[in-house]
Amino acid sequence: MSTPRKKSKTLFEESLFAIRDKYISDTDTKINTPLLKLRQSNTDKTLKLIDYENTVVQDLDKNFTSLKASYTYVHDIKVELEALLKKVERIEAVVEEIDHFTITGK
């Protein structure tokens, strides 16, 4: 069962908590060791989630990089949509001026 925690400051920390909540239980009663651990490689400084047999369950750096790339892609789309919205607003303003001129002649 997950325990209450302080609000995380970064997306990476929140990702770690989500993985912990999804995959980690307190202990395995048969072997009495933690089921999963976080381990940072000394050589390339990558974070990996490993099980009690030191088998890599998940490469957190790869997942985080993928998540960050997805966020960047969505952010880029948002910026493009905002630019298109500004163009549409300018076009609407011109159309309103034309309508006003057509109706009033001024």
Coordinates of C-alpha atoms in Angstrom, one line a residue, residues 12-77:
F12 CA 11.6 12.7 -12.5
E13 CA 10.9 12.3 -8.8
E14 CA 7.2 11.9 -9.5
S15 CA 8.0 9.2 -12.1
L16 CA 10.0 7.3 -9.5
F17 CA 7.2 7.5 -7.0
A18 CA 4.7 6.2 -9.6
I19 CA 7.0 3.3 -10.4
R20 CA 7.5 2.6 -6.7
D21 CA 3.7 2.6 -6.1
K22 CA 3.1 0.4 -9.1
Y23 CA 5.8 -2.2 -8.7
I24 CA 7.2 -2.2 -5.1
S25 CA 5.7 -3.8 -2.1
D26 CA 7.4 -3.5 1.3
T27 CA 8.9 -7.0 1.4
D28 CA 8.6 -10.4 -0.1
T29 CA 7.6 -12.6 2.8
K30 CA 9.4 -15.7 1.4
I31 CA 12.9 -14.2 1.1
N32 CA 12.5 -11.2 3.4
T33 CA 14.3 -8.8 1.1
P34 CA 13.0 -5.8 -0.8
L35 CA 11.5 -6.8 -4.2
L36 CA 12.9 -3.9 -6.2
K37 CA 15.7 -1.5 -5.6
L38 CA 16.9 1.6 -7.4
R39 CA 20.5 1.3 -8.5
Q40 CA 22.7 3.9 -10.2
S41 CA 25.5 2.6 -12.4
N42 CA 29.0 3.8 -11.4
T43 CA 30.1 3.8 -15.0
D44 CA 27.4 5.7 -16.9
K45 CA 25.4 7.1 -14.0
T46 CA 22.1 5.6 -15.3
L47 CA 19.3 4.7 -12.9
K48 CA 17.9 1.2 -13.2
L49 CA 15.2 -0.6 -11.2
I50 CA 16.4 -4.0 -10.3
D51 CA 14.9 -7.0 -8.6
Y52 CA 16.3 -9.1 -5.7
E53 CA 18.3 -11.2 -8.2
N54 CA 19.9 -8.0 -9.7
T55 CA 18.0 -8.4 -12.9
V56 CA 17.1 -5.1 -14.5
V57 CA 13.4 -4.6 -14.4
Q58 CA 13.3 -1.1 -15.9
D59 CA 15.8 1.3 -17.3
L60 CA 14.6 4.6 -15.7
D61 CA 16.8 6.9 -17.7
K62 CA 15.5 5.5 -21.0
N63 CA 11.9 5.9 -19.8
F64 CA 12.6 9.4 -18.5
T65 CA 14.3 10.4 -21.7
S66 CA 11.3 9.1 -23.7
L67 CA 8.9 10.9 -21.4
K68 CA 10.8 14.1 -21.7
A69 CA 10.9 13.8 -25.5
S70 CA 7.1 13.2 -25.5
Y71 CA 6.6 16.3 -23.3
T72 CA 8.8 18.4 -25.7
Y73 CA 6.8 17.2 -28.7
V74 CA 3.5 18.1 -27.1
H75 CA 4.9 21.4 -26.0
D76 CA 6.0 22.2 -29.5
I77 CA 2.6 21.3 -30.9

